[in-house]
Short mmCIF file of C-alpha atoms in Angstrom, two decimals:
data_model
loop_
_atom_site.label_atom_id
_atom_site.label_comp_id
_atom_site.label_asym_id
_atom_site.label_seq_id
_atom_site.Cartn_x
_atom_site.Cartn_y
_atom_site.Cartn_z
CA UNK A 6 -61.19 2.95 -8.00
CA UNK A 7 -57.48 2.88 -9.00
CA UNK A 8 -55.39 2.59 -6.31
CA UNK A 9 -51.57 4.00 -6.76
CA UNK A 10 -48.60 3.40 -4.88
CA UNK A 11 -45.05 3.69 -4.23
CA UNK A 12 -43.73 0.15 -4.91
CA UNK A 13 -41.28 0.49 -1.76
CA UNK A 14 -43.83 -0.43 1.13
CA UNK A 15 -43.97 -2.82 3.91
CA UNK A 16 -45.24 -6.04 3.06
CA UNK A 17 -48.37 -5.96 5.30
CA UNK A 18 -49.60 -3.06 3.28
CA UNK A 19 -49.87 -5.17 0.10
CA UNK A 20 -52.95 -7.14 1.40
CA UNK A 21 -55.08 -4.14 2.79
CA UNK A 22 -56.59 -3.27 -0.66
CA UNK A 23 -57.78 -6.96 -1.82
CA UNK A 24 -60.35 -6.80 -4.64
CA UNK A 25 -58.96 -3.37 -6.00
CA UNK A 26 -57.16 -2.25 -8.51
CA UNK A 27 -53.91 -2.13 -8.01
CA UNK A 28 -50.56 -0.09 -9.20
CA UNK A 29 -47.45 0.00 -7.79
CA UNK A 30 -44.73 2.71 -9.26
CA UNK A 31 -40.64 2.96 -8.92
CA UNK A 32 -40.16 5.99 -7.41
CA UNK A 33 -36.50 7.77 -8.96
CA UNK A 34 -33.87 6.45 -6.99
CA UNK A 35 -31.04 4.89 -8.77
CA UNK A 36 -31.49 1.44 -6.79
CA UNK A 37 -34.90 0.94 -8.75
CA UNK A 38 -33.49 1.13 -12.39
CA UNK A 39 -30.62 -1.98 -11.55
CA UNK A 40 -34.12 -4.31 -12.23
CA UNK A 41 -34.39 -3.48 -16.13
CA UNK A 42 -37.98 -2.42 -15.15
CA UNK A 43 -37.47 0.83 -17.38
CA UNK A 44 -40.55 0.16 -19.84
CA UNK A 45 -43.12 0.50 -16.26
CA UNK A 46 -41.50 3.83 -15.40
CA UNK A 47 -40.96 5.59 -13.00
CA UNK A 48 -43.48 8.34 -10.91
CA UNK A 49 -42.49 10.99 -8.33
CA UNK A 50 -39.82 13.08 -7.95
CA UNK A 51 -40.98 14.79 -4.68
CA UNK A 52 -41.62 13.07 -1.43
CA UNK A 53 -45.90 13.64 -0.88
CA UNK A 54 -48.98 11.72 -2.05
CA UNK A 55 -49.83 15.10 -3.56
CA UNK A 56 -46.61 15.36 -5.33
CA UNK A 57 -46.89 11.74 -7.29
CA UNK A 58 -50.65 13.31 -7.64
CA UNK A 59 -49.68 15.96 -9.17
CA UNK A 60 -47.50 14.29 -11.84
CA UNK A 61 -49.70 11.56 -12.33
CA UNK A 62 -52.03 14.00 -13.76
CA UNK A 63 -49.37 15.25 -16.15
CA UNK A 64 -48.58 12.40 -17.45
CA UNK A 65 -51.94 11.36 -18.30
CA UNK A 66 -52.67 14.27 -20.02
CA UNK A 67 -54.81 16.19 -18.22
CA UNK A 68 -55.34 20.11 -19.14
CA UNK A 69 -56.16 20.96 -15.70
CA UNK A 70 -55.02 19.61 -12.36
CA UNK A 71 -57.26 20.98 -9.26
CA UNK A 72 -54.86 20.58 -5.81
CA UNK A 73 -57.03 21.13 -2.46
CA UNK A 74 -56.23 21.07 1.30
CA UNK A 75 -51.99 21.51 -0.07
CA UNK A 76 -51.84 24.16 3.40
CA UNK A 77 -48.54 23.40 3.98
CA UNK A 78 -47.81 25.65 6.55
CA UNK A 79 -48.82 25.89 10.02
CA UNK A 80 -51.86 28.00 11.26
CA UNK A 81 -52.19 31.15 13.06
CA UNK A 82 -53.15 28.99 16.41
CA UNK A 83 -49.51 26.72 15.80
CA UNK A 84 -51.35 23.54 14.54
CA UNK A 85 -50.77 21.52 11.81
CA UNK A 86 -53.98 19.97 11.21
CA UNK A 87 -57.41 21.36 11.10
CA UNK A 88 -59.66 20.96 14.68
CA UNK A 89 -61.31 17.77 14.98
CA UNK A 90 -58.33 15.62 12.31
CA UNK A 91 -58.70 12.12 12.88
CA UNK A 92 -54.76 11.96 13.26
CA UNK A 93 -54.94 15.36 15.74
CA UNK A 94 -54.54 18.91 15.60
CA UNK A 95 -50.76 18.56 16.43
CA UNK A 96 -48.60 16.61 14.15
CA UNK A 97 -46.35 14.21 16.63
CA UNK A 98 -43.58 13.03 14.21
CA UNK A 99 -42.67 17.45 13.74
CA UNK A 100 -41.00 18.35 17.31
CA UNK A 101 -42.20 21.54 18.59
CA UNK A 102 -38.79 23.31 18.40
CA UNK A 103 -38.02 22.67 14.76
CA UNK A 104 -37.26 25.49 12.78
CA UNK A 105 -40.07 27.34 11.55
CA UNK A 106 -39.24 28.97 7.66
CA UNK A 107 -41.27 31.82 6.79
CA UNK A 108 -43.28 31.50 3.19
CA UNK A 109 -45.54 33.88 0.98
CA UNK A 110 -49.49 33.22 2.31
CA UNK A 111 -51.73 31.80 -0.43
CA UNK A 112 -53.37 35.08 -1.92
CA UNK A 113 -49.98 36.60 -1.87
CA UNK A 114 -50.80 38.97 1.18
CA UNK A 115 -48.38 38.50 4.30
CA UNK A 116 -46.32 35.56 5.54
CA UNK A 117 -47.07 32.06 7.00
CA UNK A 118 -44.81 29.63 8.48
CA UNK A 119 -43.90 26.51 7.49
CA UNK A 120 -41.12 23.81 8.20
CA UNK A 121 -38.43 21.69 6.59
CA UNK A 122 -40.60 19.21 5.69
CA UNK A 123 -43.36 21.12 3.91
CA UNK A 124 -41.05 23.03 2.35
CA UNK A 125 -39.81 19.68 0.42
CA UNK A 126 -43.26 18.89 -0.68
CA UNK A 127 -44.21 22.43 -1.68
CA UNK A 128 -40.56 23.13 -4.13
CA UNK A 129 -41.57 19.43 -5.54
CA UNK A 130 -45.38 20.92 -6.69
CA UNK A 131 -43.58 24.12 -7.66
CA UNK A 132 -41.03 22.53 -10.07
CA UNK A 133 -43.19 20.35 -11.70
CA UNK A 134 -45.99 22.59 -11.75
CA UNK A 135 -43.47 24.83 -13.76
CA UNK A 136 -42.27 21.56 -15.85
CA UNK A 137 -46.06 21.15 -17.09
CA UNK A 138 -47.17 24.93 -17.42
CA UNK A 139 -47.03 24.73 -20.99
CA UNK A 140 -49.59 21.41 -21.17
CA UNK A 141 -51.83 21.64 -18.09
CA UNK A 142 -52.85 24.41 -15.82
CA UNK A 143 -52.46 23.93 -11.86
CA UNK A 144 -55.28 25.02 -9.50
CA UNK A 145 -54.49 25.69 -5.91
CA UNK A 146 -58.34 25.49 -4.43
CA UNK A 147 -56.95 25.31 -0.65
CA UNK A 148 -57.75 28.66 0.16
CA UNK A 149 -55.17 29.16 2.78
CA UNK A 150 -51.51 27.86 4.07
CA UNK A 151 -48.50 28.78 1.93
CA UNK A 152 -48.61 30.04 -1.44
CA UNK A 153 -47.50 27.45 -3.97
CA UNK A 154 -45.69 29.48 -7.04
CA UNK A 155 -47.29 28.60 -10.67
CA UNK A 156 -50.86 27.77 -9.65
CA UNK A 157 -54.23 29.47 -9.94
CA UNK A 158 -55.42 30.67 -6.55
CA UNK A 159 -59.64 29.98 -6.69
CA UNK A 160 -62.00 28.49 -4.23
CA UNK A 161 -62.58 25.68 -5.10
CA UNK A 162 -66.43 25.64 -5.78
CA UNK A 163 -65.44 28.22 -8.17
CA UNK A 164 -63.11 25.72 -9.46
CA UNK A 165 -65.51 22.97 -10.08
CA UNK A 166 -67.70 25.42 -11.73
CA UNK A 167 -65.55 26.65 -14.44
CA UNK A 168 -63.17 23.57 -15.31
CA UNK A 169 -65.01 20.65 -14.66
CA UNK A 170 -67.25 19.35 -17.61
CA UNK A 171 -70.19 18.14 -15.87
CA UNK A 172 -72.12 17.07 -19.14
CA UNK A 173 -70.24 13.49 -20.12
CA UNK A 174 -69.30 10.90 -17.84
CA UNK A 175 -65.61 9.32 -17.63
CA UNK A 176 -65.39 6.03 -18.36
CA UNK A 177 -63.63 3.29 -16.87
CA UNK A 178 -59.88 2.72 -16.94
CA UNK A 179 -59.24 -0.65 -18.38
CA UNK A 180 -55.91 -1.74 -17.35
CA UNK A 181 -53.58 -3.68 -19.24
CA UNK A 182 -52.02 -6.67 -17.57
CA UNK A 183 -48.81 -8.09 -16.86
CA UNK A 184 -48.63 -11.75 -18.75
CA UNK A 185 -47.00 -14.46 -16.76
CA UNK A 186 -44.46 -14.94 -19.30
CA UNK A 187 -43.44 -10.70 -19.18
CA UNK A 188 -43.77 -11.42 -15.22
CA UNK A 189 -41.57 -14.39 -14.86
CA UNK A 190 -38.62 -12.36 -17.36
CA UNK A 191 -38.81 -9.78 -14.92
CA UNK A 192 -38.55 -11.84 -12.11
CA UNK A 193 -35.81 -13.91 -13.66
CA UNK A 194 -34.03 -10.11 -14.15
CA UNK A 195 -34.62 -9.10 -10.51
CA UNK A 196 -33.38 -12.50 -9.04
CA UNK A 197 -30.44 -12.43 -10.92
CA UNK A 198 -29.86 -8.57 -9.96
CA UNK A 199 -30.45 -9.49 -6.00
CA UNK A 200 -27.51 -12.19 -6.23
CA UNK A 201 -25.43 -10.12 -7.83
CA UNK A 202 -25.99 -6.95 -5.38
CA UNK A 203 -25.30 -9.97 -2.88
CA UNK A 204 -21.92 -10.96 -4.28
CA UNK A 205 -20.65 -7.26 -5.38
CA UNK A 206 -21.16 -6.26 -1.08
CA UNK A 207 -19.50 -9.08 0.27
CA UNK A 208 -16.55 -8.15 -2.33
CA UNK A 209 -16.86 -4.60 -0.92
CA UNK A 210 -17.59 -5.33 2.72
CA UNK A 211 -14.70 -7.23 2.63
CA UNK A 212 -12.63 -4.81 0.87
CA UNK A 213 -13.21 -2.26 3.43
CA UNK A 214 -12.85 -4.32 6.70
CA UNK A 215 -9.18 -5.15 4.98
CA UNK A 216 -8.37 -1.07 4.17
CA UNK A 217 -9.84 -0.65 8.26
CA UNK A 218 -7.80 -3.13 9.66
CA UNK A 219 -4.68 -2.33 7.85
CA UNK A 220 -5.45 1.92 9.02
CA UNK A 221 -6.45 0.50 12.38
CA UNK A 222 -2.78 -0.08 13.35
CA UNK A 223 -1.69 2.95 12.38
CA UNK A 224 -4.51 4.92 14.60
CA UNK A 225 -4.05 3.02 17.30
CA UNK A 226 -0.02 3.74 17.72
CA UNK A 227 -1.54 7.69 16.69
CA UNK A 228 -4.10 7.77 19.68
CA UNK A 229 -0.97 7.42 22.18
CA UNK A 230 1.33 9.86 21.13
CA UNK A 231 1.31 13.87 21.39
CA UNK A 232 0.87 15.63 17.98
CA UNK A 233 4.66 16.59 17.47
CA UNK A 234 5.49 12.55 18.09
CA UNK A 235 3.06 11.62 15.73
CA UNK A 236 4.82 13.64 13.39
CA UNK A 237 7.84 11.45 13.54
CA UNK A 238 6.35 8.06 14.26
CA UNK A 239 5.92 6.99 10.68
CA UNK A 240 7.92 7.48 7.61
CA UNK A 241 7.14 9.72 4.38
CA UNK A 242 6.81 6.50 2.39
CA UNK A 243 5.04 4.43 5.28
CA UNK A 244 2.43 7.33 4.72
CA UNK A 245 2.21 6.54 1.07
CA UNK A 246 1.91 3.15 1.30
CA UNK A 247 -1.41 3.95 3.39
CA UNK A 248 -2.46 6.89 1.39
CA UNK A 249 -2.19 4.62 -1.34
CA UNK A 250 -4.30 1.64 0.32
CA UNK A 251 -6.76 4.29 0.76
CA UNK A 252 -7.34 5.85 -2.65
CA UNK A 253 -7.76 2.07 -3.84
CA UNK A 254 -10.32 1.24 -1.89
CA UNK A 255 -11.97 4.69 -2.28
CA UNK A 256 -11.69 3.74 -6.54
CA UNK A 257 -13.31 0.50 -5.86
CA UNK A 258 -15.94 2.04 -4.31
CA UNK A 259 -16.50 5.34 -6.53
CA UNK A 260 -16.11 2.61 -9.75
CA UNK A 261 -18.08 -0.26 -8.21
CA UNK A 262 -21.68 0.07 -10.28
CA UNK A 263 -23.69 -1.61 -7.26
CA UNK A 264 -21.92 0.50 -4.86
CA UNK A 265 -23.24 3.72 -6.64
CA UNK A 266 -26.97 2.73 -7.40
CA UNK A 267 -27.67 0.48 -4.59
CA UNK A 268 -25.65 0.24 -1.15
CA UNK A 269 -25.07 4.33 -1.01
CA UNK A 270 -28.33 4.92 -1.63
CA UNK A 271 -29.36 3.13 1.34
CA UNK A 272 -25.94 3.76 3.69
CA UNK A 273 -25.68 7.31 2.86
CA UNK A 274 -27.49 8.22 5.67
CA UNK A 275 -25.47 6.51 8.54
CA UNK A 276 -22.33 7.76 6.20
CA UNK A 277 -22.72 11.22 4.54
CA UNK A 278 -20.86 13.32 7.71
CA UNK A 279 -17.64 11.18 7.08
CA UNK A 280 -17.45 12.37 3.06
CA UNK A 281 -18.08 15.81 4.34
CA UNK A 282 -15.48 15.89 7.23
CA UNK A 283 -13.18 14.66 4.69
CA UNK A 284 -13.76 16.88 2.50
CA UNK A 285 -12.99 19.58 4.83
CA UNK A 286 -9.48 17.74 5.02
CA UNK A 287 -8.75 17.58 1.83
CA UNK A 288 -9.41 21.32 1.28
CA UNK A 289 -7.45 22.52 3.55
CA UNK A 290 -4.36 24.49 2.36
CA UNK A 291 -0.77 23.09 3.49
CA UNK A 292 1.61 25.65 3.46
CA UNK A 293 4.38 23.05 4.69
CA UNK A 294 5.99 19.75 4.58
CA UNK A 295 5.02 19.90 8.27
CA UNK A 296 1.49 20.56 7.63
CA UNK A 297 1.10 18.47 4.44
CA UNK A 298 2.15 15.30 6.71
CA UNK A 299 -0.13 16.57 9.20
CA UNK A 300 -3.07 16.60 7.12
CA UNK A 301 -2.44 12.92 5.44
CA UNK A 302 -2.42 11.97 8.71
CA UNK A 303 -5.78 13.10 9.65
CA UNK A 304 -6.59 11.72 6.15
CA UNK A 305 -5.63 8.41 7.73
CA UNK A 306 -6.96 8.40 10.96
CA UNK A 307 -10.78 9.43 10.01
CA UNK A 308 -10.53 6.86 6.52
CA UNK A 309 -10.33 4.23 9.19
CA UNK A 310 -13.59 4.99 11.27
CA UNK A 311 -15.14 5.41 7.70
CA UNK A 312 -14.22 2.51 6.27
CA UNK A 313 -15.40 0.80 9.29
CA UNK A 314 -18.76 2.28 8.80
CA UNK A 315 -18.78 1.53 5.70
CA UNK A 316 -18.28 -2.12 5.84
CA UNK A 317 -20.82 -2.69 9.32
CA UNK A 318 -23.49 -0.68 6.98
CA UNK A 319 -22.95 -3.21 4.04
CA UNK A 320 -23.07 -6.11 5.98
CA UNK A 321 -26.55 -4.80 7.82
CA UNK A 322 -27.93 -4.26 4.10
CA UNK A 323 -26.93 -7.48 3.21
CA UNK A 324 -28.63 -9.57 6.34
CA UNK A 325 -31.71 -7.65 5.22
CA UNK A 326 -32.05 -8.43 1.91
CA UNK A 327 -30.75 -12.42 2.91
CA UNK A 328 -33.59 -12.63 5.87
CA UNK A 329 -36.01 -10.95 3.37
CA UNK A 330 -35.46 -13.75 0.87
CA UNK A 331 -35.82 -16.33 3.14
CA UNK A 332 -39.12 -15.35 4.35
CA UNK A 333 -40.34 -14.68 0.64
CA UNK A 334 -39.62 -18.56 0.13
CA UNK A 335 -40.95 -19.35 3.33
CA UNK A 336 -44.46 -17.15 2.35
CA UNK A 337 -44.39 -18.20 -1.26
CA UNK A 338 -47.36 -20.70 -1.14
CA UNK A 339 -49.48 -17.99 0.32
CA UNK A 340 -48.48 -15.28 -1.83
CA UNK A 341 -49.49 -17.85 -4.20
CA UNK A 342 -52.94 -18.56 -3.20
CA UNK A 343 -53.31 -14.66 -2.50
CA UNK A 344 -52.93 -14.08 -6.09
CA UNK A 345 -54.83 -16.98 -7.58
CA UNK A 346 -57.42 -15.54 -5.81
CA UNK A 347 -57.65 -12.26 -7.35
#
């Protein structure tokens, strides 16, 4: 047995499967291809064991790819697992007032009901089931749930009977190794890549505590004072000055290469809703000096909670990856004598 897995785990995980073989894939986020790791590859674009399944099989050739127990959808009594599931009937992590999307059943008669979630897994196995079409056929053998576009609705013991060559046996997988010296280049290329992620966020974290604190002044004399007053509080070219300090910072960051592929990639999360109220700023249509001035002011006043964000979310990214390091040295002998052993 070949066992698969995301590369992104938590560290206890990596010891549960001693004496097996063992792969772990990048999955495609940009923060994986800063390691120069491209000649490994890279596995998954959707989010489900099924999906990286699924294109595992493609890209080892296979003419046809059998996918069972994909229901993705909720049954006609409301539960998400079958009676008697050793995790439950009723998923806990999906609240029971989410938002229930209606799909086409498997078999193409009627509706089911599925959920946000799902719905991500099944459009990853529909766009890379129609990706491979041409090379390998797709099976849906689950007999039930949604309907997953692009595959071949049989039971699955009908399945098994007419695609699966019973008459040879496979043989075993012989996996080709790392070699120390390939593993300590890459290493080498990682550490390097780590310090230099390190050194590019402080430059940043620091560049937007500076842009905050210099905005922060300016809110703070804003908070106090009716609209019309805050109108006349500042200057046309006091404005610009800021405005200016602001689309700096914002080119450091939109130019900054670490910035792009690592720390939004992680932050984005905590910071998406500020990009999107600004951009609901910047769209709107001034029709007057009045309004213009009004609307670089709100410019102003919400880049200074951002880039406050901004720089507390860089500095919690770097802790992490500066406590993770430690306790990598810390565990290295044992890590050590894991591997030796296997």
């Amino acid at each position: 047995v070949i066992f698969v897995r995301a590369s992104l785990e938590h560290k206890s995980v990596f010891a549960t499967l001693e004496g097996c073989e063992d792969i772990l894939v990048l999955r495609p986020y940009k923060y994986n291809t800063l390691f120069g790791l491209d000649p490994y590859g890279i596995l998954c674009s959707g989010t489900s064991v099924a999906n990286m399944a699924h294109e595992l099989s493609a890209f080892m050739n296979y003419k046809t790819c059998i996918i069972i127990g994909q229901d993705l959808a909720y049954g006609k009594d409301g539960n998400t697992h079958s009676k008697g599931h050793i995790l439950g009937e009723k998923d806990s992590s999906i609240a029971e007032n989410e938002e229930k999307i209606e799909a086409p059943a498997y078999g193409g008669e009627g509706i089911v009901y599925t959920n946000r979630t799902w719905q991500l897994f099944r459009n990853g196995l529909i766009q890379t089931i129609d990706a491979t079409k041409n090379r390998m056929l797709t099976i849906n053998a689950t007999e039930g749930g949604a309907r997953i576009e692009g595959t071949k609705e049989l039971p699955f013991k009908e399945a098994i009977e007419l695609y699966v060559d019973k008459s040879t046996y496979k043989t075993s997988l012989k996996l080709p190794k790392t070699s120390k010296k390939e593993a300590k280049k890459y290493y080498t290329i990682a550490s390097d890549q780590i310090a230099t992620i390190l050194k590019e966020g402080e430059i940043l974290q620091k560049k937007f505590e500076e842009a905050f604190l210099t905005l922060a002044k300016t809110c703070k004399k804003l908070e106090n004072l009716p609209e019309k007053k805050q109108l006349k509080a500042f200057s046309d070219k006091k404005i610009i000055t800021l405005l200016n300090i602001i689309s700096n910072t914002r080119g450091s960051m939109e130019e900054n290469l670490y910035f792009k592929k690592f720390y939004w990639e992680l932050i984005q999360s905590i910071v998406v809703h500020y990009e999107l109220e600004l951009a609901v700023i910047k769209s709107t249509k001034a029709l007057s000096q009045e309004e213009n001035k009004r609307k670089a002011l709100k410019w102003i006043y919400n880049h200074s909670h951002y880039f406050y964000t901004l720089a507390g979310a860089i500095d919690g990214v770097i802790f992490t990856i500066q406590k993770s390091r430690q306790e990598s040295l810390e565990e290295l002998p044992k890590r050590l004598e894991f591997l030796l052993k296997r």
